[in-house]
CSV table of C-alpha atoms in Angstrom, one decimal:
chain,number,residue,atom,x,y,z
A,1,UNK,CA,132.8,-184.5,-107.4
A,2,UNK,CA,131.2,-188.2,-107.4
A,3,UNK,CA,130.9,-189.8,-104.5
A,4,UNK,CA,132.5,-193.4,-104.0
A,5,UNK,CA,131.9,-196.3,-101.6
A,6,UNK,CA,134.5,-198.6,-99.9
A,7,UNK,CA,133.8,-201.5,-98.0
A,8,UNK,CA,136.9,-202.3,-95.5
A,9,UNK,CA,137.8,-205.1,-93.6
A,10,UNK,CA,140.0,-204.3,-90.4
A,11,UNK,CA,140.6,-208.2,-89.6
A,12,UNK,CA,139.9,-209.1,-86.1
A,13,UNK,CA,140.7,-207.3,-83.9
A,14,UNK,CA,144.7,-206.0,-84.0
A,15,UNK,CA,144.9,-202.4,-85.8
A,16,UNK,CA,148.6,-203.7,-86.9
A,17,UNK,CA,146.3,-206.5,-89.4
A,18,UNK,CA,145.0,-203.7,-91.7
A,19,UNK,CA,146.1,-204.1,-95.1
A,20,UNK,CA,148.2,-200.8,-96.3
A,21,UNK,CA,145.4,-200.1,-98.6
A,22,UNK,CA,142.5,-199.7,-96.2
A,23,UNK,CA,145.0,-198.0,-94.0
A,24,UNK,CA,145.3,-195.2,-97.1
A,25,UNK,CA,142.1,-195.3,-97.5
A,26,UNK,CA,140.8,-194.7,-93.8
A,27,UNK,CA,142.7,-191.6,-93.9
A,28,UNK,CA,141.6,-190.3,-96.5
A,29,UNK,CA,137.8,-190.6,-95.9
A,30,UNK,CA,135.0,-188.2,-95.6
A,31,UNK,CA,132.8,-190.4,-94.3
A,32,UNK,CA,133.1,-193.3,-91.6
A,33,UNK,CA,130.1,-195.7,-91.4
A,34,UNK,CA,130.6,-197.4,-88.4
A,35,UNK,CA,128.0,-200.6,-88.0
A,36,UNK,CA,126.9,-201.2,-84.4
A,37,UNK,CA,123.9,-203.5,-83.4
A,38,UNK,CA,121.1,-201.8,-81.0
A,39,UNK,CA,122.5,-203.4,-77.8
A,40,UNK,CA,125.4,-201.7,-78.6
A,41,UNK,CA,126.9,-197.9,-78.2
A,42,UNK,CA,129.9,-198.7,-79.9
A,43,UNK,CA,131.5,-200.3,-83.4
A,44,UNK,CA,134.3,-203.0,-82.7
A,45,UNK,CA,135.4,-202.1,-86.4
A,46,UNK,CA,135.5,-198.6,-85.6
A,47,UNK,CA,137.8,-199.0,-82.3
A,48,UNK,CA,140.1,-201.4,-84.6
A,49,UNK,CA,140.1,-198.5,-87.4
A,50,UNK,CA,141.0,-196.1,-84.9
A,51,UNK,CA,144.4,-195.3,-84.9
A,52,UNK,CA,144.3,-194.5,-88.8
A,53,UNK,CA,140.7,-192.3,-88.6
A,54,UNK,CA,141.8,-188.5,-88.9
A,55,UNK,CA,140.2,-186.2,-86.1
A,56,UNK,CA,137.6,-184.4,-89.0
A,57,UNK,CA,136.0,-187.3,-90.3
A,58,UNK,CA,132.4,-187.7,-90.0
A,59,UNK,CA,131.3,-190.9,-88.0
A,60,UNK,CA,128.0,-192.5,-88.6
A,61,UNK,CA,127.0,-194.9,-86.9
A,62,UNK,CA,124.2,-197.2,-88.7
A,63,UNK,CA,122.2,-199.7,-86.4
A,64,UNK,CA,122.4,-203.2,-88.2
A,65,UNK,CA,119.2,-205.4,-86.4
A,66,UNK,CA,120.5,-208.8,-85.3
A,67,UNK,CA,116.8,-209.7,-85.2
A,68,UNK,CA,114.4,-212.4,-87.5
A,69,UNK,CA,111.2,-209.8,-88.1
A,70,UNK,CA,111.5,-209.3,-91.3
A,71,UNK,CA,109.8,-205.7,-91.2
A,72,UNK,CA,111.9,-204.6,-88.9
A,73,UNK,CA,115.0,-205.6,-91.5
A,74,UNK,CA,113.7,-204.4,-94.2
A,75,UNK,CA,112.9,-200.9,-92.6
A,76,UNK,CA,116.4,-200.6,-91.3
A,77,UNK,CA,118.1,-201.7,-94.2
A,78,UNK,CA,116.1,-199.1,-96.4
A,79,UNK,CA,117.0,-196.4,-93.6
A,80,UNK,CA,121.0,-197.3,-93.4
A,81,UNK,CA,120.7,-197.6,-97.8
A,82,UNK,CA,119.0,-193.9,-97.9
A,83,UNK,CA,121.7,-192.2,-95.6
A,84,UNK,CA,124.6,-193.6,-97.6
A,85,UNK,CA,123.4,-192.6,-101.0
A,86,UNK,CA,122.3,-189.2,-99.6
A,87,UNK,CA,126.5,-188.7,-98.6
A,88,UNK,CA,127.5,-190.8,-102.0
A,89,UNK,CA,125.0,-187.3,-103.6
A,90,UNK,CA,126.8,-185.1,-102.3
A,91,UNK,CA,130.3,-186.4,-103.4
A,92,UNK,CA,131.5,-187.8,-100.3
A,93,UNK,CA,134.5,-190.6,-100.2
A,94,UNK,CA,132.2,-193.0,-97.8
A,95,UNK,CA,134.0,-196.2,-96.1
A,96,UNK,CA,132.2,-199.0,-94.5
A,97,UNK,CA,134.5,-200.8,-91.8
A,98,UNK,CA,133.9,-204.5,-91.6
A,99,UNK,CA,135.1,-207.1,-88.9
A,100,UNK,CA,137.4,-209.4,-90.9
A,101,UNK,CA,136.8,-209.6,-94.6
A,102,UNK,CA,134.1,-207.6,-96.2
A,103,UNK,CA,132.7,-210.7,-98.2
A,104,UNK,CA,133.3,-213.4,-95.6
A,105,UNK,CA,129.8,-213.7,-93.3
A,106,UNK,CA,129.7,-210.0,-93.0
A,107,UNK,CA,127.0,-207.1,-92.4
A,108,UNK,CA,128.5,-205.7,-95.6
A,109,UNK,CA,127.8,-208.7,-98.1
A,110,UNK,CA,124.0,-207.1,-97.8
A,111,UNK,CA,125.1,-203.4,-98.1
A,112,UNK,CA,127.2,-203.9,-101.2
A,113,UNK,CA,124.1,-205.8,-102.6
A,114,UNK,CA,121.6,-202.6,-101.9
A,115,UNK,CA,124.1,-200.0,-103.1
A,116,UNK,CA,125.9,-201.9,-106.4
A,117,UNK,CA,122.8,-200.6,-109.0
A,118,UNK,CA,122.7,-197.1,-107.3
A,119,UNK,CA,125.3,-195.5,-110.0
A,120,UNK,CA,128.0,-194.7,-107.6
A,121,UNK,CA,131.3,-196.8,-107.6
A,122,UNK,CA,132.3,-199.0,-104.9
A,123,UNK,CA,135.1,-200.7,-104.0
A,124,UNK,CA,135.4,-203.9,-101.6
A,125,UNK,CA,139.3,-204.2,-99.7
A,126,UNK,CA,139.6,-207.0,-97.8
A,127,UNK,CA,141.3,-207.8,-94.3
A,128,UNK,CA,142.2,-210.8,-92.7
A,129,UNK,CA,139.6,-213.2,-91.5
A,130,UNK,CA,139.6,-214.3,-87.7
A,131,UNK,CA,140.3,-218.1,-88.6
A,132,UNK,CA,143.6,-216.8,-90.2
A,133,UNK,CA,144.6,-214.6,-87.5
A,134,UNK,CA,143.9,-217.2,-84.8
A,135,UNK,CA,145.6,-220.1,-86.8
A,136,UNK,CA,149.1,-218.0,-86.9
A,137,UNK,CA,148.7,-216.7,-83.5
A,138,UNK,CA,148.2,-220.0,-82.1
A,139,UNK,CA,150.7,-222.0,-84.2
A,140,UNK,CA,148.0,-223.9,-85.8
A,141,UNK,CA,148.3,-225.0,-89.2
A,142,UNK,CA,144.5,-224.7,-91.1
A,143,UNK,CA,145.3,-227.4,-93.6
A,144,UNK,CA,148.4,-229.3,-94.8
A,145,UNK,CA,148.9,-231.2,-98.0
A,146,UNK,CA,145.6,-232.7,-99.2
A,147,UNK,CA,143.8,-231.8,-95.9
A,148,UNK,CA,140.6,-230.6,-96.9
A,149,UNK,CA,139.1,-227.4,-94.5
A,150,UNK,CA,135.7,-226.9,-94.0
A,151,UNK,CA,134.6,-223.3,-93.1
A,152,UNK,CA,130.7,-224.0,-90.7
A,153,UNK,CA,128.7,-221.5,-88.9
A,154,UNK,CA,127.8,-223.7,-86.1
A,155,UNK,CA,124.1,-222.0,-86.5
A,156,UNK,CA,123.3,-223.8,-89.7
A,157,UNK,CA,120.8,-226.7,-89.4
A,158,UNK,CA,122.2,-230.0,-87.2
A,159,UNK,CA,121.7,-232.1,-90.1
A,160,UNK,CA,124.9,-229.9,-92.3
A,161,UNK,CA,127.1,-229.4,-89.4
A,162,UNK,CA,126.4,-233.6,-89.2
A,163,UNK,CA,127.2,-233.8,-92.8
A,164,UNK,CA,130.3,-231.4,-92.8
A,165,UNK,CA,131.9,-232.8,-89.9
A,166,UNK,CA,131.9,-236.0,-90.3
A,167,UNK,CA,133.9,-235.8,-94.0
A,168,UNK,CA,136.2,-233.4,-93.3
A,169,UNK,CA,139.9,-233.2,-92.3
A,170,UNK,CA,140.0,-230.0,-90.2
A,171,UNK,CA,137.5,-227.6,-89.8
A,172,UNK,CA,136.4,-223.7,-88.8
A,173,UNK,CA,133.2,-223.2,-86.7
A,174,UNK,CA,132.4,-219.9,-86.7
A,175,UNK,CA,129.1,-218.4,-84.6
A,176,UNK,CA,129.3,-221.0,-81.9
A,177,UNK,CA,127.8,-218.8,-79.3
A,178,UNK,CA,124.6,-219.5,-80.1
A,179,UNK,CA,124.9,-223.8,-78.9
A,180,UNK,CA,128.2,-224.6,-77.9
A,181,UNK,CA,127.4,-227.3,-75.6
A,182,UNK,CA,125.8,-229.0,-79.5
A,183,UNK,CA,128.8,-228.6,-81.1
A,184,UNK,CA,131.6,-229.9,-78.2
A,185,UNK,CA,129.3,-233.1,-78.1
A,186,UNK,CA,129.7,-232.9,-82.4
A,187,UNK,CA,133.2,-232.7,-82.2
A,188,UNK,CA,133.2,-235.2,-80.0
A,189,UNK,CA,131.2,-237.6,-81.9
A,190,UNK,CA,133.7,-237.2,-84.8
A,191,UNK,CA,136.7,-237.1,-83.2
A,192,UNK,CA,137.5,-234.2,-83.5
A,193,UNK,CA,138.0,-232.7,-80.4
A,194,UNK,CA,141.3,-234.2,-79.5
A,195,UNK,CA,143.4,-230.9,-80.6
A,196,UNK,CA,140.1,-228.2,-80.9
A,197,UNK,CA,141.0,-225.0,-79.6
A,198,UNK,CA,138.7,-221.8,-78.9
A,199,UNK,CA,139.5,-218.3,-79.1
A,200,UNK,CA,137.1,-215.2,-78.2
A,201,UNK,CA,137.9,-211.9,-79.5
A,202,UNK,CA,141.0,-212.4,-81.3
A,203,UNK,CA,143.6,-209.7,-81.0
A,204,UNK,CA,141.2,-207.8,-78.9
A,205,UNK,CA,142.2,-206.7,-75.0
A,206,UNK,CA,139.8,-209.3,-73.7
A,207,UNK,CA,140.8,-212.1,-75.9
A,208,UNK,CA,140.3,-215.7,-74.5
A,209,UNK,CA,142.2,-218.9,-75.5
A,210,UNK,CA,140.3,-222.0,-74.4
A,211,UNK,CA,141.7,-225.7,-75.1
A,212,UNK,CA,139.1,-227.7,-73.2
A,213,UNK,CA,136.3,-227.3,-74.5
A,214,UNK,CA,134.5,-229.1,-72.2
A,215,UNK,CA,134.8,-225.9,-69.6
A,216,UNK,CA,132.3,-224.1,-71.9
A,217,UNK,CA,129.5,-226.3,-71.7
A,218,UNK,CA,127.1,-224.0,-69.6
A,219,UNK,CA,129.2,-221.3,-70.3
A,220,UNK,CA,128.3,-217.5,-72.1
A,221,UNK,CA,130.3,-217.7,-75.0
A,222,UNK,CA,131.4,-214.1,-76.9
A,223,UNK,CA,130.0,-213.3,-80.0
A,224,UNK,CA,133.0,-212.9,-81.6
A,225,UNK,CA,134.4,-216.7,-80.5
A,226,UNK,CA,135.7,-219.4,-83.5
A,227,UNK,CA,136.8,-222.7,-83.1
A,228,UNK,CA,139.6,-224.7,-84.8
A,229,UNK,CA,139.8,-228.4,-84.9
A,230,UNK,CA,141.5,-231.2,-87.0
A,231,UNK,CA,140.7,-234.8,-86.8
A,232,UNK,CA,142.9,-236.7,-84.6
Protein backbone atom coordinates (compact mmCIF):
# COMPACT_ATOMS: atom_id res chain seq x y z
CA UNK A 1 0.00 0.00 0.00
CA UNK A 2 1.40 3.65 -0.77
CA UNK A 3 1.94 5.73 1.80
CA UNK A 4 0.23 9.35 1.87
CA UNK A 5 0.95 12.62 3.65
CA UNK A 6 -1.62 15.05 5.25
CA UNK A 7 -0.91 18.33 6.57
CA UNK A 8 -3.75 19.34 9.23
CA UNK A 9 -4.58 22.40 10.69
CA UNK A 10 -6.45 22.08 14.19
CA UNK A 11 -7.16 26.09 14.46
CA UNK A 12 -6.15 27.58 17.62
CA UNK A 13 -6.63 26.07 20.21
CA UNK A 14 -10.52 24.66 20.74
CA UNK A 15 -10.71 20.79 19.56
CA UNK A 16 -14.62 21.81 18.66
CA UNK A 17 -12.73 24.23 15.50
CA UNK A 18 -11.51 21.11 13.59
CA UNK A 19 -12.89 20.96 10.31
CA UNK A 20 -14.98 17.40 9.85
CA UNK A 21 -12.39 16.39 7.43
CA UNK A 22 -9.23 16.49 9.59
CA UNK A 23 -11.47 15.15 12.22
CA UNK A 24 -11.87 11.79 9.67
CA UNK A 25 -8.78 11.98 8.93
CA UNK A 26 -7.13 12.08 12.52
CA UNK A 27 -8.84 8.93 13.08
CA UNK A 28 -7.94 7.26 10.62
CA UNK A 29 -4.11 7.75 10.78
CA UNK A 30 -1.19 5.57 11.15
CA UNK A 31 1.07 7.94 11.84
CA UNK A 32 0.90 11.32 14.08
CA UNK A 33 3.70 13.81 13.60
CA UNK A 34 3.45 15.89 16.32
CA UNK A 35 5.93 19.26 15.86
CA UNK A 36 7.38 20.49 19.21
CA UNK A 37 10.36 23.03 19.49
CA UNK A 38 13.41 21.82 21.78
CA UNK A 39 12.24 23.91 24.86
CA UNK A 40 9.36 21.96 24.66
CA UNK A 41 8.16 18.24 25.82
CA UNK A 42 4.92 18.60 24.35
CA UNK A 43 2.92 19.58 20.83
CA UNK A 44 0.05 22.28 21.40
CA UNK A 45 -1.30 20.75 17.98
CA UNK A 46 -1.23 17.39 19.34
CA UNK A 47 -3.14 18.25 22.76
CA UNK A 48 -5.82 20.15 20.38
CA UNK A 49 -5.97 16.92 18.13
CA UNK A 50 -6.42 14.85 21.08
CA UNK A 51 -9.84 14.03 21.57
CA UNK A 52 -10.00 12.53 17.89
CA UNK A 53 -6.39 10.58 18.01
CA UNK A 54 -7.30 6.69 18.49
CA UNK A 55 -5.29 4.96 21.44
CA UNK A 56 -2.91 2.83 18.53
CA UNK A 57 -1.59 5.49 16.64
CA UNK A 58 1.98 6.08 16.49
CA UNK A 59 3.11 9.57 17.82
CA UNK A 60 6.26 11.14 16.57
CA UNK A 61 7.31 13.84 17.74
CA UNK A 62 9.77 15.86 15.32
CA UNK A 63 11.91 18.85 17.01
CA UNK A 64 11.37 21.99 14.70
CA UNK A 65 14.55 24.50 15.81
CA UNK A 66 13.21 28.03 16.40
CA UNK A 67 16.87 29.08 15.96
CA UNK A 68 18.86 31.34 12.99
CA UNK A 69 22.11 28.80 12.49
CA UNK A 70 21.60 27.75 9.46
CA UNK A 71 23.47 24.33 9.97
CA UNK A 72 21.65 23.52 12.66
CA UNK A 73 18.25 24.02 10.31
CA UNK A 74 19.33 22.46 7.67
CA UNK A 75 20.48 19.22 9.76
CA UNK A 76 17.13 19.03 11.42
CA UNK A 77 15.12 19.61 8.55
CA UNK A 78 17.01 16.74 6.58
CA UNK A 79 16.48 14.54 9.92
CA UNK A 80 12.51 15.33 10.35
CA UNK A 81 12.39 14.91 6.02
CA UNK A 82 14.17 11.30 6.27
CA UNK A 83 11.84 9.93 9.10
CA UNK A 84 8.67 10.81 7.26
CA UNK A 85 9.63 9.38 3.96
CA UNK A 86 11.04 6.24 5.73
CA UNK A 87 6.95 5.81 7.26
CA UNK A 88 5.54 7.23 3.65
CA UNK A 89 7.97 3.62 2.40
CA UNK A 90 6.44 1.60 4.21
CA UNK A 91 2.81 2.58 3.37
CA UNK A 92 1.89 4.48 6.29
CA UNK A 93 -1.24 7.11 6.25
CA UNK A 94 1.10 9.94 7.98
CA UNK A 95 -0.60 13.38 9.25
CA UNK A 96 1.14 16.44 10.19
CA UNK A 97 -0.88 18.61 12.80
CA UNK A 98 -0.45 22.31 12.36
CA UNK A 99 -1.50 25.30 14.73
CA UNK A 100 -4.09 27.09 12.64
CA UNK A 101 -3.97 26.76 8.93
CA UNK A 102 -1.31 24.61 7.38
CA UNK A 103 -0.28 27.30 4.77
CA UNK A 104 -0.72 30.40 6.90
CA UNK A 105 2.98 31.19 8.82
CA UNK A 106 3.25 27.65 9.69
CA UNK A 107 6.19 24.92 10.45
CA UNK A 108 4.38 22.94 7.67
CA UNK A 109 4.69 25.52 4.67
CA UNK A 110 8.65 24.16 4.84
CA UNK A 111 7.64 20.40 5.25
CA UNK A 112 5.26 20.33 2.35
CA UNK A 113 8.05 22.11 0.34
CA UNK A 114 10.84 19.16 1.29
CA UNK A 115 8.34 16.27 0.73
CA UNK A 116 6.14 17.49 -2.63
CA UNK A 117 8.95 15.95 -5.25
CA UNK A 118 9.39 12.74 -3.05
CA UNK A 119 6.69 10.67 -5.12
CA UNK A 120 4.24 10.17 -2.39
CA UNK A 121 0.88 12.08 -2.40
CA UNK A 122 0.05 14.75 0.05
CA UNK A 123 -2.71 16.48 0.92
CA UNK A 124 -2.96 19.98 2.81
CA UNK A 125 -6.62 20.51 5.00
CA UNK A 126 -6.88 23.57 6.44
CA UNK A 127 -8.31 24.83 9.93
CA UNK A 128 -9.20 28.03 11.14
CA UNK A 129 -6.59 30.66 11.69
CA UNK A 130 -6.22 32.41 15.19
CA UNK A 131 -7.26 35.96 13.82
CA UNK A 132 -10.64 34.32 12.80
CA UNK A 133 -11.23 32.57 15.85
CA UNK A 134 -10.34 35.57 18.05
CA UNK A 135 -12.42 38.12 15.83
CA UNK A 136 -15.81 35.89 16.36
CA UNK A 137 -15.01 35.15 19.96
CA UNK A 138 -14.53 38.71 20.66
CA UNK A 139 -17.35 40.24 18.62
CA UNK A 140 -14.86 41.93 16.37
CA UNK A 141 -15.56 42.43 12.99
CA UNK A 142 -11.96 41.93 10.76
CA UNK A 143 -13.14 44.17 7.89
CA UNK A 144 -16.49 45.72 6.78
CA UNK A 145 -17.33 47.07 3.32
CA UNK A 146 -14.28 48.48 1.64
CA UNK A 147 -12.07 48.14 4.78
CA UNK A 148 -8.93 46.91 3.65
CA UNK A 149 -7.10 44.16 6.35
CA UNK A 150 -3.59 43.94 6.58
CA UNK A 151 -2.28 40.57 7.96
CA UNK A 152 1.80 41.80 9.70
CA UNK A 153 4.14 39.68 11.66
CA UNK A 154 5.12 42.31 13.99
CA UNK A 155 8.85 40.68 13.53
CA UNK A 156 9.28 41.95 9.95
CA UNK A 157 11.60 44.94 9.50
CA UNK A 158 10.29 48.52 11.29
CA UNK A 159 10.46 50.17 8.06
CA UNK A 160 7.17 47.47 6.62
CA UNK A 161 5.25 47.45 9.72
CA UNK A 162 5.77 51.62 9.23
CA UNK A 163 4.63 51.20 5.77
CA UNK A 164 1.59 48.71 6.49
CA UNK A 165 0.24 50.50 9.29
CA UNK A 166 0.08 53.60 8.31
CA UNK A 167 -2.25 52.72 4.97
CA UNK A 168 -4.37 50.37 6.23
CA UNK A 169 -7.92 50.23 7.66
CA UNK A 170 -7.67 47.47 10.22
CA UNK A 171 -5.05 45.25 10.73
CA UNK A 172 -3.69 41.56 12.29
CA UNK A 173 -0.22 41.55 14.04
CA UNK A 174 0.70 38.35 14.53
CA UNK A 175 4.32 37.27 16.48
CA UNK A 176 4.23 40.33 18.71
CA UNK A 177 6.12 38.65 21.47
CA UNK A 178 9.19 39.32 20.18
CA UNK A 179 8.79 43.66 20.70
CA UNK A 180 5.57 44.57 21.91
CA UNK A 181 6.42 47.61 23.73
CA UNK A 182 7.57 48.74 19.36
CA UNK A 183 4.43 47.93 18.24
CA UNK A 184 1.87 49.65 21.13
CA UNK A 185 3.97 52.91 20.44
CA UNK A 186 3.16 51.93 16.34
CA UNK A 187 -0.24 51.67 16.91
CA UNK A 188 -0.17 54.53 18.70
CA UNK A 189 1.50 56.60 16.22
CA UNK A 190 -1.22 55.63 13.76
CA UNK A 191 -4.02 55.74 15.66
CA UNK A 192 -4.70 52.76 15.87
CA UNK A 193 -4.89 51.76 19.20
CA UNK A 194 -8.07 53.32 20.26
CA UNK A 195 -10.12 49.87 19.85
CA UNK A 196 -6.75 47.22 19.72
CA UNK A 197 -7.37 44.22 21.61
CA UNK A 198 -4.89 41.28 22.54
CA UNK A 199 -5.50 37.78 23.01
CA UNK A 200 -2.88 34.96 24.08
CA UNK A 201 -3.62 31.49 23.50
CA UNK A 202 -6.88 31.56 21.96
CA UNK A 203 -9.29 28.82 22.98
CA UNK A 204 -6.65 27.43 25.04
CA UNK A 205 -7.18 26.98 29.21
CA UNK A 206 -4.81 29.79 29.74
CA UNK A 207 -6.17 32.16 27.25
CA UNK A 208 -5.70 35.98 28.05
CA UNK A 209 -7.86 38.84 26.68
CA UNK A 210 -5.97 42.22 27.12
CA UNK A 211 -7.67 45.62 25.96
CA UNK A 212 -4.99 48.03 27.22
CA UNK A 213 -2.29 47.47 25.68
CA UNK A 214 -0.40 49.72 27.52
CA UNK A 215 -0.30 47.05 30.57
CA UNK A 216 2.10 44.95 28.35
CA UNK A 217 4.75 47.21 27.89
CA UNK A 218 7.53 45.40 30.07
CA UNK A 219 5.50 42.55 30.06
CA UNK A 220 6.43 38.51 28.83
CA UNK A 221 4.10 38.20 26.11
CA UNK A 222 2.97 34.22 24.93
CA UNK A 223 4.14 33.05 21.90
CA UNK A 224 0.95 32.30 20.72
CA UNK A 225 -0.48 36.14 21.32
CA UNK A 226 -2.18 38.22 18.08
CA UNK A 227 -3.38 41.55 18.11
CA UNK A 228 -6.52 43.13 16.35
CA UNK A 229 -6.85 46.75 15.66
CA UNK A 230 -8.91 49.16 13.35
CA UNK A 231 -8.26 52.77 12.92
CA UNK A 232 -10.29 54.89 14.94
Amino acid sequence: MAGIFYGIGVGPGDPELLTLKAVSVIREADVIIAPKTEKKEDSVALSIAAPYVKENVQIVKLVFPMVSDSDTLSEAWEYNKNVIVDLLKAGKKVIFLTLGDPMFYSTYIYVFRLLENCGYPIETIPGVPAFCAIGSKLGYPLVEGNDILSIIPATASPEKVDKALSITDNVVLMKVYKNVNDIVDKLHKYNLSGQAVMISRCGLPEEEVVCDLDSLKGRKINYLSTILSRRG
